[in-house]
């Protein structure tokens, strides 16, 4: 923190770090200054002229995104001059905007709408026809471009120039015919393309995956952590439960990044953003014994049966970096402290290895291998496990949130068949789900509270956004149930 | 009248080095190189030389804001702004055509003061002949050993009006879209490639040989208070003798018009745009306004780049305003919203009025939109967009009334 100086904001004496932008200093004390082009991670070109303020002694209004706090600065964000300037800037932003809010996917979170309601000039003076530009241009696999709605704030071009450095978007043309376009010969398909929809302050760049599925005011938002890799990006889960018919019955409508400058800054990758499809599909709902005959069990009966099996020799557990810190703690209590098990397999194998880059993406595509490591757990080799299964050394295989077909490929089914008892626990069925002896439905991360520890050791908290599907329980609760069954203690279910 | 820049314009082959040297050319450079840099800068401060590209900023003071080498080491640059694009302005073209070595001598003096080893002439793309002339002059000077350790680079613009604005010019020199930068930092601190850079106009730099040769005080005495020396006006429109005229700073508009032979055909004067189309017009009642940066500002307009356009009584103010707004709309870089949208909107309102579809409130709306743009944009072009409609609607209300059927 640099030198602190005193300055006046709307007549009230304040303190701020010298040199801090007025728009930021004002925000720190709850004074919001309208803006489109300024973005804390993308700079302050001063294009939009919305953040105009009055500075005592200055010959004309100043933009607060380029005015720094200094000792004695006297700045007003609420004077008549400022109100007039912002209203006129907004009027000019809207001269050629199509004003198609009723059919615009950005409705409800659009800077033009919000400021219009707050400071707009409600009587339009525009008698001229609107300039028409391109509509519904598929800029890339995830983003739709509507040039008419663009206010040329340049956030998106600065993002692809300065953050991803992939340059797929540019400002083409000059003056009023200027427009955002996809660079000829390119498509907007970099690994972080979805962020341009987040940073677009209007409806010019929208998310193709989300378009026209749910109106944003029907969404609930819950703080969460992306489970897509070891980075642990802070995200918001946007859920739609009140109107399931809006989104083909899917409860999760979209994921958005949440600012955490220590972890992910303002961004998240497309893999994480669009990787939530399995939250509403392929889910396990019932506690099942599939063999020798298919039967639906209560959690209590399941725990009693499994407790007897787990005590036998020849147990191996395959787990996943998808487990939370709470899950890992309960896992350790059950398998290490109680059962004294040595055969744990949770390292990231082909099924959990992906592309890494210098921005956010990590090689390990699970959020919490660090949680296991922090508890002193060590993973054995999956090749060794395969050998142990083939040799008959392992008789009971307990698989938690893992798709073995992606670990071992074509060999997975035959390896699984070598175990006399196999248990699949997790939110999803996966390819080999019908081949297991038992299936235990576990909650997905959006259905529980928990913590992940990212690759740097930073702990992130996620919260329950949705009710569990069917009889699903958090992994830690399942482990706890088994622990009680092993000790012979009565569970609440048994008491009941 | 005293002439500095055009004194030898009647001399044949003035553009050639031999002629220029015969008339005393490059003696000032020799003298300058024998002086302390600080002393030279102080001479320029004493001269009251103002930036003649339009801004009118004191040149010596501008140079003094270049940080010293011990504080900001590395290269520093001088850039000649020869992107003359303001409608009505053609004096730089004449200066480069007739006296390229005068410019080069001024540039070399400035390069010495600033410490520039690489100096640039950014020339408007359409000025092909002038580019050729400068290229030849640079080669001549280099062959004669006059450049010393300074490399002079010629760079051609691609024909955008906004490139004439110093920061947009620097952007385009760096190979980028000519979008103005919003200071701070100012170019003298972080200019071309982020290095300290002085950008001066052709006419401004061409004054330097005289100032070095005769001294700053002699130059200051020629002009008016705080406006040293002479100024060139390129006069066009409804006058008898269009052309470039050099007069001392502070000369009255009436006298400048007289030099050009007065209004063509003896018609009545309607308006004079003093500094290029962007400037608010002066009227007949303003004929005694002194033409220097300060006096003309007090009269509600600007000297600009001396592109004087004279309009007689037959001219329709709505047509003029539309013509100018159409140009500004075309040339708006599009970076900031008020200019981009406001210019286009203003042009379209004017176009509708010219088509006979004017509506009640149009004139007031034009002025209001103009007011809303002015002072709230990144660069001077946007201010101009607003200034033009405000000025023409307020000074010629009757012309605008006529364009609103049944509601005049």
PDB file of N, CA, C and O in Angstrom, chain B residues 247-307:
ATOM      1  N   UNK B 247       1.686  36.797 -42.397  1.00  0.00           N
ATOM      2  CA  UNK B 247       1.471  38.090 -41.730  1.00  0.00           C
ATOM      3  C   UNK B 247       1.972  37.978 -40.286  1.00  0.00           C
ATOM      4  O   UNK B 247       2.043  36.882 -39.731  1.00  0.00           O
ATOM      5  N   UNK B 248       2.310  39.090 -39.666  1.00  0.00           N
ATOM      6  CA  UNK B 248       2.696  39.039 -38.259  1.00  0.00           C
ATOM      7  C   UNK B 248       1.512  38.572 -37.404  1.00  0.00           C
ATOM      8  O   UNK B 248       0.358  38.887 -37.710  1.00  0.00           O
ATOM      9  N   UNK B 249       1.815  37.841 -36.380  1.00  0.00           N
ATOM     10  CA  UNK B 249       0.780  37.443 -35.418  1.00  0.00           C
ATOM     11  C   UNK B 249       0.058  38.693 -34.916  1.00  0.00           C
ATOM     12  O   UNK B 249       0.703  39.698 -34.599  1.00  0.00           O
ATOM     13  N   UNK B 250      -1.255  38.636 -34.851  1.00  0.00           N
ATOM     14  CA  UNK B 250      -2.018  39.770 -34.346  1.00  0.00           C
ATOM     15  C   UNK B 250      -2.527  40.693 -35.433  1.00  0.00           C
ATOM     16  O   UNK B 250      -3.183  41.708 -35.144  1.00  0.00           O
ATOM     17  N   UNK B 251      -2.225  40.376 -36.693  1.00  0.00           N
ATOM     18  CA  UNK B 251      -2.751  41.190 -37.799  1.00  0.00           C
ATOM     19  C   UNK B 251      -4.279  41.075 -37.811  1.00  0.00           C
ATOM     20  O   UNK B 251      -4.832  40.005 -37.553  1.00  0.00           O
ATOM     21  N   UNK B 252      -4.947  42.174 -38.127  1.00  0.00           N
ATOM     22  CA  UNK B 252      -6.415  42.147 -38.092  1.00  0.00           C
ATOM     23  C   UNK B 252      -6.979  41.346 -39.264  1.00  0.00           C
ATOM     24  O   UNK B 252      -6.406  41.330 -40.356  1.00  0.00           O
ATOM     25  N   UNK B 253      -8.112  40.718 -39.013  1.00  0.00           N
ATOM     26  CA  UNK B 253      -8.781  39.927 -40.047  1.00  0.00           C
ATOM     27  C   UNK B 253      -9.037  40.777 -41.286  1.00  0.00           C
ATOM     28  O   UNK B 253      -8.840  40.341 -42.422  1.00  0.00           O
ATOM     29  N   UNK B 254      -9.437  42.000 -41.052  1.00  0.00           N
ATOM     30  CA  UNK B 254      -9.742  42.911 -42.161  1.00  0.00           C
ATOM     31  C   UNK B 254      -8.531  43.038 -43.088  1.00  0.00           C
ATOM     32  O   UNK B 254      -8.662  43.001 -44.318  1.00  0.00           O
ATOM     33  N   UNK B 255      -7.335  43.165 -42.493  1.00  0.00           N
ATOM     34  CA  UNK B 255      -6.119  43.375 -43.289  1.00  0.00           C
ATOM     35  C   UNK B 255      -5.712  42.099 -44.021  1.00  0.00           C
ATOM     36  O   UNK B 255      -5.176  42.144 -45.121  1.00  0.00           O
ATOM     37  N   UNK B 256      -5.948  40.967 -43.362  1.00  0.00           N
ATOM     38  CA  UNK B 256      -5.617  39.693 -44.023  1.00  0.00           C
ATOM     39  C   UNK B 256      -6.530  39.494 -45.232  1.00  0.00           C
ATOM     40  O   UNK B 256      -6.079  39.099 -46.316  1.00  0.00           O
ATOM     41  N   UNK B 257      -7.820  39.824 -45.057  1.00  0.00           N
ATOM     42  CA  UNK B 257      -8.759  39.698 -46.179  1.00  0.00           C
ATOM     43  C   UNK B 257      -8.374  40.626 -47.332  1.00  0.00           C
ATOM     44  O   UNK B 257      -8.473  40.260 -48.506  1.00  0.00           O
ATOM     45  N   UNK B 258      -7.893  41.813 -46.952  1.00  0.00           N
ATOM     46  CA  UNK B 258      -7.489  42.777 -47.977  1.00  0.00           C
ATOM     47  C   UNK B 258      -6.324  42.230 -48.809  1.00  0.00           C
ATOM     48  O   UNK B 258      -6.260  42.430 -50.032  1.00  0.00           O
ATOM     49  N   UNK B 259      -5.403  41.523 -48.132  1.00  0.00           N
ATOM     50  CA  UNK B 259      -4.274  40.920 -48.854  1.00  0.00           C
ATOM     51  C   UNK B 259      -4.769  39.956 -49.931  1.00  0.00           C
ATOM     52  O   UNK B 259      -4.166  39.828 -50.995  1.00  0.00           O
ATOM     53  N   UNK B 260      -5.864  39.270 -49.611  1.00  0.00           N
ATOM     54  CA  UNK B 260      -6.407  38.302 -50.562  1.00  0.00           C
ATOM     55  C   UNK B 260      -7.385  38.961 -51.538  1.00  0.00           C
ATOM     56  O   UNK B 260      -8.117  38.282 -52.256  1.00  0.00           O
ATOM     57  N   UNK B 261      -7.444  40.244 -51.534  1.00  0.00           N
ATOM     58  CA  UNK B 261      -8.255  40.971 -52.504  1.00  0.00           C
ATOM     59  C   UNK B 261      -9.702  41.144 -52.116  1.00  0.00           C
ATOM     60  O   UNK B 261     -10.525  41.586 -52.910  1.00  0.00           O
ATOM     61  N   UNK B 262     -10.047  40.774 -50.913  1.00  0.00           N
ATOM     62  CA  UNK B 262     -11.418  40.953 -50.447  1.00  0.00           C
ATOM     63  C   UNK B 262     -12.368  39.917 -51.018  1.00  0.00           C
ATOM     64  O   UNK B 262     -11.965  38.995 -51.739  1.00  0.00           O
ATOM     65  N   UNK B 263     -13.659  40.082 -50.660  1.00  0.00           N
ATOM     66  CA  UNK B 263     -14.666  39.106 -51.089  1.00  0.00           C
ATOM     67  C   UNK B 263     -14.825  39.152 -52.606  1.00  0.00           C
ATOM     68  O   UNK B 263     -14.915  40.226 -53.212  1.00  0.00           O
ATOM     69  N   UNK B 264     -14.874  38.003 -53.169  1.00  0.00           N
ATOM     70  CA  UNK B 264     -14.913  37.863 -54.625  1.00  0.00           C
ATOM     71  C   UNK B 264     -16.169  38.515 -55.209  1.00  0.00           C
ATOM     72  O   UNK B 264     -17.266  38.367 -54.664  1.00  0.00           O
ATOM     73  N   UNK B 265     -15.969  39.231 -56.292  1.00  0.00           N
ATOM     74  CA  UNK B 265     -17.094  39.818 -57.020  1.00  0.00           C
ATOM     75  C   UNK B 265     -17.803  40.909 -56.263  1.00  0.00           C
ATOM     76  O   UNK B 265     -18.931  41.277 -56.613  1.00  0.00           O
ATOM     77  N   UNK B 266     -17.189  41.443 -55.239  1.00  0.00           N
ATOM     78  CA  UNK B 266     -17.785  42.555 -54.496  1.00  0.00           C
ATOM     79  C   UNK B 266     -18.998  42.172 -53.681  1.00  0.00           C
ATOM     80  O   UNK B 266     -19.752  43.021 -53.203  1.00  0.00           O
ATOM     81  N   UNK B 267     -19.207  40.898 -53.497  1.00  0.00           N
ATOM     82  CA  UNK B 267     -20.379  40.468 -52.709  1.00  0.00           C
ATOM     83  C   UNK B 267     -20.154  40.753 -51.228  1.00  0.00           C
ATOM     84  O   UNK B 267     -19.041  41.040 -50.786  1.00  0.00           O
ATOM     85  N   UNK B 268     -21.245  40.643 -50.480  1.00  0.00           N
ATOM     86  CA  UNK B 268     -21.136  40.873 -49.037  1.00  0.00           C
ATOM     87  C   UNK B 268     -20.553  39.642 -48.353  1.00  0.00           C
ATOM     88  O   UNK B 268     -20.779  38.500 -48.776  1.00  0.00           O
ATOM     89  N   UNK B 269     -19.824  39.918 -47.297  1.00  0.00           N
ATOM     90  CA  UNK B 269     -19.229  38.817 -46.527  1.00  0.00           C
ATOM     91  C   UNK B 269     -20.284  38.190 -45.622  1.00  0.00           C
ATOM     92  O   UNK B 269     -21.028  38.896 -44.943  1.00  0.00           O
ATOM     93  N   UNK B 270     -20.334  36.861 -45.649  1.00  0.00           N
ATOM     94  CA  UNK B 270     -21.249  36.195 -44.709  1.00  0.00           C
ATOM     95  C   UNK B 270     -20.477  35.670 -43.496  1.00  0.00           C
ATOM     96  O   UNK B 270     -20.902  35.860 -42.357  1.00  0.00           O
ATOM     97  N   UNK B 271     -19.372  35.013 -43.769  1.00  0.00           N
ATOM     98  CA  UNK B 271     -18.620  34.427 -42.643  1.00  0.00           C
ATOM     99  C   UNK B 271     -17.188  34.133 -43.064  1.00  0.00           C
ATOM    100  O   UNK B 271     -16.906  33.967 -44.250  1.00  0.00           O
ATOM    101  N   UNK B 272     -16.323  34.117 -42.060  1.00  0.00           N
ATOM    102  CA  UNK B 272     -14.946  33.683 -42.285  1.00  0.00           C
ATOM    103  C   UNK B 272     -14.643  32.578 -41.289  1.00  0.00           C
ATOM    104  O   UNK B 272     -14.768  32.761 -40.077  1.00  0.00           O
ATOM    105  N   UNK B 273     -14.278  31.429 -41.834  1.00  0.00           N
ATOM    106  CA  UNK B 273     -13.798  30.358 -40.947  1.00  0.00           C
ATOM    107  C   UNK B 273     -12.296  30.589 -40.824  1.00  0.00           C
ATOM    108  O   UNK B 273     -11.565  30.488 -41.801  1.00  0.00           O
ATOM    109  N   UNK B 274     -11.821  30.914 -39.619  1.00  0.00           N
ATOM    110  CA  UNK B 274     -10.451  31.421 -39.550  1.00  0.00           C
ATOM    111  C   UNK B 274      -9.348  30.373 -39.624  1.00  0.00           C
ATOM    112  O   UNK B 274      -8.284  30.635 -40.161  1.00  0.00           O
ATOM    113  N   UNK B 275      -9.612  29.173 -39.094  1.00  0.00           N
ATOM    114  CA  UNK B 275      -8.454  28.273 -38.937  1.00  0.00           C
ATOM    115  C   UNK B 275      -8.620  26.907 -39.518  1.00  0.00           C
ATOM    116  O   UNK B 275      -7.924  25.975 -39.137  1.00  0.00           O
ATOM    117  N   UNK B 276      -9.559  26.718 -40.452  1.00  0.00           N
ATOM    118  CA  UNK B 276      -9.912  25.387 -40.932  1.00  0.00           C
ATOM    119  C   UNK B 276     -11.344  25.108 -40.545  1.00  0.00           C
ATOM    120  O   UNK B 276     -11.861  25.690 -39.579  1.00  0.00           O
ATOM    121  N   UNK B 277     -11.979  24.190 -41.255  1.00  0.00           N
ATOM    122  CA  UNK B 277     -13.441  24.039 -41.122  1.00  0.00           C
ATOM    123  C   UNK B 277     -13.911  23.758 -39.699  1.00  0.00           C
ATOM    124  O   UNK B 277     -15.064  23.996 -39.375  1.00  0.00           O
ATOM    125  N   UNK B 278     -13.026  23.265 -38.874  1.00  0.00           N
ATOM    126  CA  UNK B 278     -13.445  22.913 -37.518  1.00  0.00           C
ATOM    127  C   UNK B 278     -13.740  24.127 -36.647  1.00  0.00           C
ATOM    128  O   UNK B 278     -14.334  23.990 -35.584  1.00  0.00           O
ATOM    129  N   UNK B 279     -13.299  25.280 -37.058  1.00  0.00           N
ATOM    130  CA  UNK B 279     -13.387  26.455 -36.177  1.00  0.00           C
ATOM    131  C   UNK B 279     -14.708  27.203 -36.353  1.00  0.00           C
ATOM    132  O   UNK B 279     -15.190  27.353 -37.467  1.00  0.00           O
ATOM    133  N   UNK B 280     -15.266  27.693 -35.266  1.00  0.00           N
ATOM    134  CA  UNK B 280     -16.469  28.524 -35.382  1.00  0.00           C
ATOM    135  C   UNK B 280     -16.193  29.737 -36.273  1.00  0.00           C
ATOM    136  O   UNK B 280     -15.106  30.301 -36.233  1.00  0.00           O
ATOM    137  N   UNK B 281     -17.165  30.146 -37.068  1.00  0.00           N
ATOM    138  CA  UNK B 281     -16.928  31.246 -38.015  1.00  0.00           C
ATOM    139  C   UNK B 281     -16.948  32.621 -37.348  1.00  0.00           C
ATOM    140  O   UNK B 281     -17.581  32.825 -36.309  1.00  0.00           O
ATOM    141  N   UNK B 282     -16.267  33.560 -37.990  1.00  0.00           N
ATOM    142  CA  UNK B 282     -16.359  34.974 -37.614  1.00  0.00           C
ATOM    143  C   UNK B 282     -17.296  35.651 -38.606  1.00  0.00           C
ATOM    144  O   UNK B 282     -17.452  35.190 -39.745  1.00  0.00           O
ATOM    145  N   UNK B 283     -17.886  36.779 -38.166  1.00  0.00           N
ATOM    146  CA  UNK B 283     -18.839  37.486 -39.014  1.00  0.00           C
ATOM    147  C   UNK B 283     -18.255  38.837 -39.420  1.00  0.00           C
ATOM    148  O   UNK B 283     -17.157  39.218 -38.988  1.00  0.00           O
ATOM    149  N   UNK B 284     -19.015  39.585 -40.204  1.00  0.00           N
ATOM    150  CA  UNK B 284     -18.545  40.894 -40.667  1.00  0.00           C
ATOM    151  C   UNK B 284     -18.193  41.788 -39.475  1.00  0.00           C
ATOM    152  O   UNK B 284     -17.226  42.543 -39.519  1.00  0.00           O
ATOM    153  N   UNK B 285     -18.950  41.692 -38.419  1.00  0.00           N
ATOM    154  CA  UNK B 285     -18.697  42.528 -37.235  1.00  0.00           C
ATOM    155  C   UNK B 285     -17.367  42.199 -36.550  1.00  0.00           C
ATOM    156  O   UNK B 285     -16.893  42.933 -35.709  1.00  0.00           O
ATOM    157  N   UNK B 286     -16.803  41.076 -36.930  1.00  0.00           N
ATOM    158  CA  UNK B 286     -15.557  40.641 -36.296  1.00  0.00           C
ATOM    159  C   UNK B 286     -14.316  41.018 -37.104  1.00  0.00           C
ATOM    160  O   UNK B 286     -13.209  40.551 -36.798  1.00  0.00           O
ATOM    161  N   UNK B 287     -14.467  41.818 -38.114  1.00  0.00           N
ATOM    162  CA  UNK B 287     -13.347  42.085 -39.021  1.00  0.00           C
ATOM    163  C   UNK B 287     -12.131  42.700 -38.328  1.00  0.00           C
ATOM    164  O   UNK B 287     -11.008  42.612 -38.820  1.00  0.00           O
ATOM    165  N   UNK B 288     -12.358  43.333 -37.192  1.00  0.00           N
ATOM    166  CA  UNK B 288     -11.223  43.964 -36.506  1.00  0.00           C
ATOM    167  C   UNK B 288     -10.593  43.069 -35.443  1.00  0.00           C
ATOM    168  O   UNK B 288      -9.741  43.511 -34.665  1.00  0.00           O
ATOM    169  N   UNK B 289     -10.993  41.824 -35.442  1.00  0.00           N
ATOM    170  CA  UNK B 289     -10.367  40.872 -34.506  1.00  0.00           C
ATOM    171  C   UNK B 289      -8.910  40.667 -34.914  1.00  0.00           C
ATOM    172  O   UNK B 289      -8.600  40.501 -36.095  1.00  0.00           O
ATOM    173  N   UNK B 290      -8.038  40.715 -33.899  1.00  0.00           N
ATOM    174  CA  UNK B 290      -6.617  40.457 -34.160  1.00  0.00           C
ATOM    175  C   UNK B 290      -6.406  38.959 -34.282  1.00  0.00           C
ATOM    176  O   UNK B 290      -6.938  38.186 -33.485  1.00  0.00           O
ATOM    177  N   UNK B 291      -5.652  38.543 -35.284  1.00  0.00           N
ATOM    178  CA  UNK B 291      -5.466  37.125 -35.522  1.00  0.00           C
ATOM    179  C   UNK B 291      -4.202  36.618 -34.830  1.00  0.00           C
ATOM    180  O   UNK B 291      -3.117  36.577 -35.400  1.00  0.00           O
ATOM    181  N   UNK B 292      -4.370  36.306 -33.571  1.00  0.00           N
ATOM    182  CA  UNK B 292      -3.368  35.501 -32.868  1.00  0.00           C
ATOM    183  C   UNK B 292      -4.119  34.562 -31.932  1.00  0.00           C
ATOM    184  O   UNK B 292      -5.340  34.648 -31.801  1.00  0.00           O
ATOM    185  N   UNK B 293      -3.405  33.628 -31.322  1.00  0.00           N
ATOM    186  CA  UNK B 293      -4.080  32.567 -30.575  1.00  0.00           C
ATOM    187  C   UNK B 293      -4.979  33.100 -29.465  1.00  0.00           C
ATOM    188  O   UNK B 293      -6.057  32.565 -29.219  1.00  0.00           O
ATOM    189  N   UNK B 294      -4.518  34.169 -28.805  1.00  0.00           N
ATOM    190  CA  UNK B 294      -5.247  34.635 -27.622  1.00  0.00           C
ATOM    191  C   UNK B 294      -6.413  35.555 -27.977  1.00  0.00           C
ATOM    192  O   UNK B 294      -7.509  35.415 -27.441  1.00  0.00           O
ATOM    193  N   UNK B 295      -6.166  36.485 -28.905  1.00  0.00           N
ATOM    194  CA  UNK B 295      -7.225  37.439 -29.245  1.00  0.00           C
ATOM    195  C   UNK B 295      -8.390  36.738 -29.931  1.00  0.00           C
ATOM    196  O   UNK B 295      -9.561  37.034 -29.674  1.00  0.00           O
ATOM    197  N   UNK B 296      -8.068  35.809 -30.785  1.00  0.00           N
ATOM    198  CA  UNK B 296      -9.148  35.143 -31.525  1.00  0.00           C
ATOM    199  C   UNK B 296      -9.956  34.224 -30.603  1.00  0.00           C
ATOM    200  O   UNK B 296     -11.152  34.024 -30.794  1.00  0.00           O
ATOM    201  N   UNK B 297      -9.290  33.718 -29.590  1.00  0.00           N
ATOM    202  CA  UNK B 297     -10.008  32.884 -28.618  1.00  0.00           C
ATOM    203  C   UNK B 297     -11.037  33.730 -27.874  1.00  0.00           C
ATOM    204  O   UNK B 297     -12.163  33.285 -27.602  1.00  0.00           O
ATOM    205  N   UNK B 298     -10.619  34.964 -27.574  1.00  0.00           N
ATOM    206  CA  UNK B 298     -11.542  35.877 -26.886  1.00  0.00           C
ATOM    207  C   UNK B 298     -12.747  36.195 -27.759  1.00  0.00           C
ATOM    208  O   UNK B 298     -13.823  36.521 -27.254  1.00  0.00           O
ATOM    209  N   UNK B 299     -12.565  36.047 -29.072  1.00  0.00           N
ATOM    210  CA  UNK B 299     -13.676  36.312 -29.992  1.00  0.00           C
ATOM    211  C   UNK B 299     -14.534  35.069 -30.220  1.00  0.00           C
ATOM    212  O   UNK B 299     -15.429  35.062 -31.060  1.00  0.00           O
ATOM    213  N   UNK B 300     -14.238  33.996 -29.502  1.00  0.00           N
ATOM    214  CA  UNK B 300     -15.093  32.808 -29.543  1.00  0.00           C
ATOM    215  C   UNK B 300     -14.721  31.781 -30.589  1.00  0.00           C
ATOM    216  O   UNK B 300     -15.504  30.881 -30.894  1.00  0.00           O
ATOM    217  N   UNK B 301     -13.539  31.927 -31.166  1.00  0.00           N
ATOM    218  CA  UNK B 301     -13.133  30.913 -32.126  1.00  0.00           C
ATOM    219  C   UNK B 301     -11.641  30.634 -31.951  1.00  0.00           C
ATOM    220  O   UNK B 301     -11.077  30.955 -30.907  1.00  0.00           O
ATOM    221  N   UNK B 302     -11.033  30.020 -32.943  1.00  0.00           N
ATOM    222  CA  UNK B 302      -9.628  29.640 -32.790  1.00  0.00           C
ATOM    223  C   UNK B 302      -8.855  29.886 -34.072  1.00  0.00           C
ATOM    224  O   UNK B 302      -9.422  29.858 -35.169  1.00  0.00           O
ATOM    225  N   UNK B 303      -7.544  30.085 -33.885  1.00  0.00           N
ATOM    226  CA  UNK B 303      -6.672  30.313 -35.040  1.00  0.00           C
ATOM    227  C   UNK B 303      -6.445  29.008 -35.795  1.00  0.00           C
ATOM    228  O   UNK B 303      -6.212  29.013 -37.003  1.00  0.00           O
ATOM    229  N   UNK B 304      -6.511  27.909 -35.057  1.00  0.00           N
ATOM    230  CA  UNK B 304      -6.337  26.599 -35.674  1.00  0.00           C
ATOM    231  C   UNK B 304      -5.047  26.534 -36.445  1.00  0.00           C
ATOM    232  O   UNK B 304      -3.997  26.986 -35.993  1.00  0.00           O
ATOM    233  N   UNK B 305      -5.124  25.954 -37.620  1.00  0.00           N
ATOM    234  CA  UNK B 305      -3.931  25.812 -38.464  1.00  0.00           C
ATOM    235  C   UNK B 305      -3.950  26.817 -39.601  1.00  0.00           C
ATOM    236  O   UNK B 305      -3.304  26.612 -40.627  1.00  0.00           O
ATOM    237  N   UNK B 306      -4.657  27.905 -39.405  1.00  0.00           N
ATOM    238  CA  UNK B 306      -4.607  29.005 -40.358  1.00  0.00           C
ATOM    239  C   UNK B 306      -5.294  28.732 -41.691  1.00  0.00           C
ATOM    240  O   UNK B 306      -5.011  29.404 -42.681  1.00  0.00           O
ATOM    241  N   UNK B 307      -6.194  27.789 -41.704  1.00  0.00           N
ATOM    242  CA  UNK B 307      -6.908  27.489 -42.950  1.00  0.00           C
ATOM    243  C   UNK B 307      -8.143  28.368 -43.071  1.00  0.00           C
ATOM    244  O   UNK B 307      -9.237  27.995 -42.659  1.00  0.00           O
TER     245      UNK B 307
END
